[in-house]
């Protein structure tokens, strides 16, 4: 070793490995703290994992690890597995409803249906495959808001659209939109149709035409 080399090394700062460790630590997200943060982190992780794997395959410990939360807090803040699943489904329903809060145009409502988070459709699909979705989802505030928009739009044209018919149409639109998001590419391939932006535009127009025919013209 050359004379004085030790001092030069000691003043050269952290070695590359130490620098990498510092950068990694700086980039790591802070662990959730407090009841609200922990609960939100658990629900966010649970929603993502359920959408990917289905509710029956997701373990509570896996959810806790993904959320970077102590496993014992799952039971403390969310209860049993069934209670956690119900909370996830309610969260999905509530978040979907918030997208309809500040719109009055039915065309915008259709756009929201067609641009919903893909995980929503997957979670609803898993719920239908593995149980009774009516037991876990319950009434949807978002669909009720869309139905109310339909009733108001009909009244503006001097028409009377029954509330139950509006709710049925809202449910139908949601199912069609989610089905198109999940299975549209399969249908297009089977029909020999190329997936383009024009295809999505036409699907959107067809849904708008359907709504207009019911809301503005009645169903007979």
mmCIF file of C-alpha atoms in Angstrom:
data_model
loop_
_atom_site.group_PDB
_atom_site.id
_atom_site.type_symbol
_atom_site.label_atom_id
_atom_site.label_comp_id
_atom_site.label_asym_id
_atom_site.label_seq_id
_atom_site.Cartn_x
_atom_site.Cartn_y
_atom_site.Cartn_z
ATOM 1 C CA UNK A 1 0.000 0.000 0.000
ATOM 2 C CA UNK A 2 1.440 3.416 -0.889
ATOM 3 C CA UNK A 3 2.115 5.846 1.926
ATOM 4 C CA UNK A 4 -0.857 8.067 2.639
ATOM 5 C CA UNK A 5 -3.275 5.883 0.679
ATOM 6 C CA UNK A 6 -5.263 5.043 3.804
ATOM 7 C CA UNK A 7 -6.058 8.668 4.450
ATOM 8 C CA UNK A 8 -7.132 9.224 0.860
ATOM 9 C CA UNK A 9 -9.536 6.308 1.035
ATOM 10 C CA UNK A 10 -11.062 7.432 4.306
ATOM 11 C CA UNK A 11 -11.832 10.871 2.897
ATOM 12 C CA UNK A 12 -13.312 9.677 -0.391
ATOM 13 C CA UNK A 13 -16.844 9.199 0.980
ATOM 14 C CA UNK A 14 -19.015 6.082 1.096
ATOM 15 C CA UNK A 15 -18.158 3.128 -1.075
ATOM 16 C CA UNK A 16 -20.482 2.236 -3.983
ATOM 17 C CA UNK A 17 -22.248 -0.453 -1.952
ATOM 18 C CA UNK A 18 -22.976 2.023 0.833
ATOM 19 C CA UNK A 19 -24.264 4.554 -1.702
ATOM 20 C CA UNK A 20 -26.595 1.956 -3.170
ATOM 21 C CA UNK A 21 -27.921 1.163 0.294
ATOM 22 C CA UNK A 22 -28.546 4.836 1.006
ATOM 23 C CA UNK A 23 -30.359 5.292 -2.313
ATOM 24 C CA UNK A 24 -32.447 2.201 -1.709
ATOM 25 C CA UNK A 25 -33.426 3.397 1.749
ATOM 26 C CA UNK A 26 -34.298 6.854 0.452
ATOM 27 C CA UNK A 27 -36.530 5.379 -2.242
ATOM 28 C CA UNK A 28 -38.367 3.004 0.046
ATOM 29 C CA UNK A 29 -41.832 4.185 0.995
ATOM 30 C CA UNK A 30 -42.552 4.904 4.633
ATOM 31 C CA UNK A 31 -44.446 2.151 6.412
ATOM 32 C CA UNK A 32 -48.121 2.945 7.089
ATOM 33 C CA UNK A 33 -48.753 4.405 10.532
ATOM 34 C CA UNK A 34 -51.939 4.905 12.461
ATOM 35 C CA UNK A 35 -55.281 3.229 12.047
ATOM 36 C CA UNK A 36 -56.369 5.103 8.911
ATOM 37 C CA UNK A 37 -53.097 4.582 7.004
ATOM 38 C CA UNK A 38 -52.801 0.923 7.986
ATOM 39 C CA UNK A 39 -56.396 0.173 7.057
ATOM 40 C CA UNK A 40 -56.055 1.925 3.685
ATOM 41 C CA UNK A 41 -52.788 0.119 2.915
ATOM 42 C CA UNK A 42 -54.346 -3.250 3.730
ATOM 43 C CA UNK A 43 -57.433 -2.591 1.610
ATOM 44 C CA UNK A 44 -55.339 -1.326 -1.315
ATOM 45 C CA UNK A 45 -53.141 -4.427 -1.232
ATOM 46 C CA UNK A 46 -56.118 -6.731 -0.785
ATOM 47 C CA UNK A 47 -57.937 -5.194 -3.759
ATOM 48 C CA UNK A 48 -54.897 -5.598 -6.001
ATOM 49 C CA UNK A 49 -54.218 -9.201 -4.944
ATOM 50 C CA UNK A 50 -57.867 -10.256 -5.156
ATOM 51 C CA UNK A 51 -58.104 -8.830 -8.677
ATOM 52 C CA UNK A 52 -55.016 -10.814 -9.673
ATOM 53 C CA UNK A 53 -55.666 -14.134 -7.935
ATOM 54 C CA UNK A 54 -59.267 -14.270 -6.783
ATOM 55 C CA UNK A 55 -60.434 -14.052 -3.159
ATOM 56 C CA UNK A 56 -60.084 -17.749 -2.357
ATOM 57 C CA UNK A 57 -56.362 -17.829 -3.184
ATOM 58 C CA UNK A 58 -55.280 -14.701 -1.333
ATOM 59 C CA UNK A 59 -53.881 -15.235 2.172
ATOM 60 C CA UNK A 60 -54.168 -12.620 4.903
ATOM 61 C CA UNK A 61 -50.443 -12.832 5.577
ATOM 62 C CA UNK A 62 -49.772 -12.134 1.904
ATOM 63 C CA UNK A 63 -51.966 -9.032 2.101
ATOM 64 C CA UNK A 64 -50.124 -7.811 5.204
ATOM 65 C CA UNK A 65 -46.725 -8.335 3.566
ATOM 66 C CA UNK A 66 -47.787 -6.494 0.414
ATOM 67 C CA UNK A 67 -49.037 -3.597 2.540
ATOM 68 C CA UNK A 68 -45.840 -3.601 4.656
ATOM 69 C CA UNK A 69 -48.006 -3.983 7.749
ATOM 70 C CA UNK A 70 -47.640 -6.223 10.789
ATOM 71 C CA UNK A 71 -49.786 -9.322 10.307
ATOM 72 C CA UNK A 72 -51.533 -8.914 13.654
ATOM 73 C CA UNK A 73 -52.937 -5.548 12.574
ATOM 74 C CA UNK A 74 -55.076 -7.244 9.940
ATOM 75 C CA UNK A 75 -57.324 -8.692 12.624
ATOM 76 C CA UNK A 76 -57.114 -5.572 14.764
ATOM 77 C CA UNK A 77 -58.256 -3.151 12.061
ATOM 78 C CA UNK A 78 -60.277 -5.305 9.659
ATOM 79 C CA UNK A 79 -61.311 -8.423 11.562
ATOM 80 C CA UNK A 80 -61.757 -11.813 9.954
ATOM 81 C CA UNK A 81 -61.035 -12.779 6.372
ATOM 82 C CA UNK A 82 -64.731 -12.458 5.501
ATOM 83 C CA UNK A 83 -64.889 -8.987 7.038
ATOM 84 C CA UNK A 84 -61.804 -7.912 5.089
ATOM 85 C CA UNK A 85 -63.280 -9.159 1.816
ATOM 86 C CA UNK A 86 -66.522 -7.345 2.507
ATOM 87 C CA UNK A 87 -64.584 -4.150 3.252
ATOM 88 C CA UNK A 88 -62.724 -4.494 -0.062
ATOM 89 C CA UNK A 89 -65.965 -4.957 -1.999
ATOM 90 C CA UNK A 90 -67.542 -1.965 -0.249
ATOM 91 C CA UNK A 91 -64.442 0.090 -1.029
ATOM 92 C CA UNK A 92 -64.675 -0.830 -4.705
ATOM 93 C CA UNK A 93 -68.346 0.138 -4.775
ATOM 94 C CA UNK A 94 -67.771 3.436 -2.948
ATOM 95 C CA UNK A 95 -64.841 4.435 -5.145
ATOM 96 C CA UNK A 96 -66.834 3.686 -8.265
ATOM 97 C CA UNK A 97 -69.645 5.895 -6.977
ATOM 98 C CA UNK A 98 -67.344 8.890 -6.477
ATOM 99 C CA UNK A 99 -66.650 9.005 -10.214
ATOM 100 C CA UNK A 100 -70.323 9.820 -10.871
ATOM 101 C CA UNK A 101 -70.713 12.508 -8.212
ATOM 102 C CA UNK A 102 -69.945 15.573 -10.316
ATOM 103 C CA UNK A 103 -71.439 14.703 -13.699
ATOM 104 C CA UNK A 104 -74.900 15.303 -15.124
ATOM 105 C CA UNK A 105 -74.421 14.118 -18.705
ATOM 106 C CA UNK A 106 -75.324 10.519 -19.520
ATOM 107 C CA UNK A 107 -72.606 10.432 -22.185
ATOM 108 C CA UNK A 108 -70.071 11.125 -19.448
ATOM 109 C CA UNK A 109 -71.562 8.315 -17.367
ATOM 110 C CA UNK A 110 -71.078 5.889 -20.254
ATOM 111 C CA UNK A 111 -67.474 7.033 -20.640
ATOM 112 C CA UNK A 112 -66.911 6.331 -16.944
ATOM 113 C CA UNK A 113 -68.348 2.834 -17.306
ATOM 114 C CA UNK A 114 -65.998 2.187 -20.226
ATOM 115 C CA UNK A 115 -62.901 3.564 -18.482
ATOM 116 C CA UNK A 116 -63.387 2.005 -15.056
ATOM 117 C CA UNK A 117 -60.418 0.526 -13.228
ATOM 118 C CA UNK A 118 -59.863 -2.943 -14.679
ATOM 119 C CA UNK A 119 -59.493 -4.376 -11.179
ATOM 120 C CA UNK A 120 -63.145 -3.528 -10.496
ATOM 121 C CA UNK A 121 -64.349 -5.815 -13.271
ATOM 122 C CA UNK A 122 -61.979 -8.587 -12.267
ATOM 123 C CA UNK A 123 -63.047 -8.418 -8.624
ATOM 124 C CA UNK A 124 -66.712 -8.516 -9.596
ATOM 125 C CA UNK A 125 -65.981 -11.462 -11.875
ATOM 126 C CA UNK A 126 -64.211 -13.362 -9.106
ATOM 127 C CA UNK A 127 -67.076 -12.623 -6.732
ATOM 128 C CA UNK A 128 -69.571 -14.038 -9.230
ATOM 129 C CA UNK A 129 -67.464 -17.165 -9.769
ATOM 130 C CA UNK A 130 -66.743 -17.887 -6.119
ATOM 131 C CA UNK A 131 -69.958 -16.854 -4.409
ATOM 132 C CA UNK A 132 -73.035 -14.666 -4.528
ATOM 133 C CA UNK A 133 -71.945 -11.099 -5.405
ATOM 134 C CA UNK A 134 -75.234 -9.760 -4.060
ATOM 135 C CA UNK A 135 -74.145 -10.870 -0.592
ATOM 136 C CA UNK A 136 -70.904 -8.905 -0.679
ATOM 137 C CA UNK A 137 -71.552 -5.892 -2.894
ATOM 138 C CA UNK A 138 -75.083 -4.873 -1.997
ATOM 139 C CA UNK A 139 -76.768 -1.832 -3.603
ATOM 140 C CA UNK A 140 -74.429 0.373 -5.652
ATOM 141 C CA UNK A 141 -74.538 4.126 -4.964
ATOM 142 C CA UNK A 142 -72.948 4.714 -8.372
ATOM 143 C CA UNK A 143 -75.658 2.845 -10.268
ATOM 144 C CA UNK A 144 -78.316 4.686 -8.286
ATOM 145 C CA UNK A 145 -76.736 7.998 -9.307
ATOM 146 C CA UNK A 146 -76.759 6.984 -12.974
ATOM 147 C CA UNK A 147 -80.379 5.854 -12.722
ATOM 148 C CA UNK A 148 -81.327 9.207 -11.191
ATOM 149 C CA UNK A 149 -79.597 11.001 -14.085
ATOM 150 C CA UNK A 150 -81.686 8.984 -16.525
ATOM 151 C CA UNK A 151 -84.922 9.865 -14.747
ATOM 152 C CA UNK A 152 -84.018 13.578 -14.733
ATOM 153 C CA UNK A 153 -83.056 13.502 -18.419
ATOM 154 C CA UNK A 154 -86.391 11.923 -19.312
ATOM 155 C CA UNK A 155 -88.313 14.525 -17.308
ATOM 156 C CA UNK A 156 -86.521 17.330 -19.147
ATOM 157 C CA UNK A 157 -88.118 15.963 -22.327
ATOM 158 C CA UNK A 158 -91.509 15.685 -20.670
ATOM 159 C CA UNK A 159 -91.253 11.901 -20.363
ATOM 160 C CA UNK A 160 -91.742 9.642 -17.385
ATOM 161 C CA UNK A 161 -89.070 6.970 -16.992
ATOM 162 C CA UNK A 162 -89.933 4.618 -14.116
ATOM 163 C CA UNK A 163 -87.245 4.442 -11.446
ATOM 164 C CA UNK A 164 -87.011 0.661 -11.567
ATOM 165 C CA UNK A 165 -86.525 0.741 -15.344
ATOM 166 C CA UNK A 166 -83.761 3.332 -14.970
ATOM 167 C CA UNK A 167 -81.999 1.167 -12.386
ATOM 168 C CA UNK A 168 -82.281 -1.849 -14.683
ATOM 169 C CA UNK A 169 -80.758 0.095 -17.571
ATOM 170 C CA UNK A 170 -77.929 1.352 -15.344
ATOM 171 C CA UNK A 171 -77.153 -2.214 -14.278
ATOM 172 C CA UNK A 172 -77.234 -3.369 -17.900
ATOM 173 C CA UNK A 173 -74.816 -0.630 -18.956
ATOM 174 C CA UNK A 174 -72.377 -1.540 -16.214
ATOM 175 C CA UNK A 175 -72.398 -5.228 -17.140
ATOM 176 C CA UNK A 176 -71.972 -4.476 -20.858
ATOM 177 C CA UNK A 177 -69.108 -2.056 -20.198
ATOM 178 C CA UNK A 178 -67.288 -4.381 -17.799
ATOM 179 C CA UNK A 179 -67.798 -7.313 -20.146
ATOM 180 C CA UNK A 180 -66.386 -5.328 -23.039
ATOM 181 C CA UNK A 181 -63.363 -4.284 -20.972
ATOM 182 C CA UNK A 182 -62.662 -7.855 -19.876
ATOM 183 C CA UNK A 183 -63.614 -9.897 -22.928
ATOM 184 C CA UNK A 184 -63.719 -7.442 -25.824
ATOM 185 C CA UNK A 185 -60.352 -8.516 -27.232
ATOM 186 C CA UNK A 186 -61.455 -12.162 -27.216
ATOM 187 C CA UNK A 187 -64.663 -11.324 -29.061
ATOM 188 C CA UNK A 188 -62.821 -9.215 -31.621
ATOM 189 C CA UNK A 189 -60.335 -11.990 -32.283
ATOM 190 C CA UNK A 190 -63.126 -14.516 -32.710
ATOM 191 C CA UNK A 191 -64.953 -12.229 -35.118
ATOM 192 C CA UNK A 192 -61.798 -11.414 -37.059
ATOM 193 C CA UNK A 193 -61.978 -7.706 -36.207
ATOM 194 C CA UNK A 194 -58.848 -5.664 -35.583
ATOM 195 C CA UNK A 195 -58.781 -3.843 -32.248
ATOM 196 C CA UNK A 196 -58.541 -0.130 -33.047
ATOM 197 C CA UNK A 197 -59.588 3.127 -31.442
ATOM 198 C CA UNK A 198 -62.458 3.260 -33.937
ATOM 199 C CA UNK A 199 -63.868 0.045 -32.466
ATOM 200 C CA UNK A 200 -64.030 1.557 -28.986
ATOM 201 C CA UNK A 201 -65.592 4.714 -30.406
ATOM 202 C CA UNK A 202 -68.351 2.736 -32.096
ATOM 203 C CA UNK A 203 -69.054 0.708 -28.949
ATOM 204 C CA UNK A 204 -69.375 3.967 -27.024
ATOM 205 C CA UNK A 205 -71.758 5.343 -29.668
ATOM 206 C CA UNK A 206 -73.908 2.199 -29.547
ATOM 207 C CA UNK A 207 -74.227 2.453 -25.788
ATOM 208 C CA UNK A 208 -75.174 6.120 -26.046
ATOM 209 C CA UNK A 209 -77.759 5.312 -28.714
ATOM 210 C CA UNK A 210 -79.270 2.645 -26.485
ATOM 211 C CA UNK A 211 -79.540 5.019 -23.546
ATOM 212 C CA UNK A 212 -81.034 7.770 -25.675
ATOM 213 C CA UNK A 213 -83.618 5.400 -27.139
ATOM 214 C CA UNK A 214 -84.805 4.414 -23.672
ATOM 215 C CA UNK A 215 -84.496 7.745 -21.870
ATOM 216 C CA UNK A 216 -85.660 10.064 -24.643
ATOM 217 C CA UNK A 217 -87.954 7.809 -26.615
ATOM 218 C CA UNK A 218 -89.288 5.278 -24.147
ATOM 219 C CA UNK A 219 -89.384 1.525 -24.494
ATOM 220 C CA UNK A 220 -93.023 1.116 -25.350
#
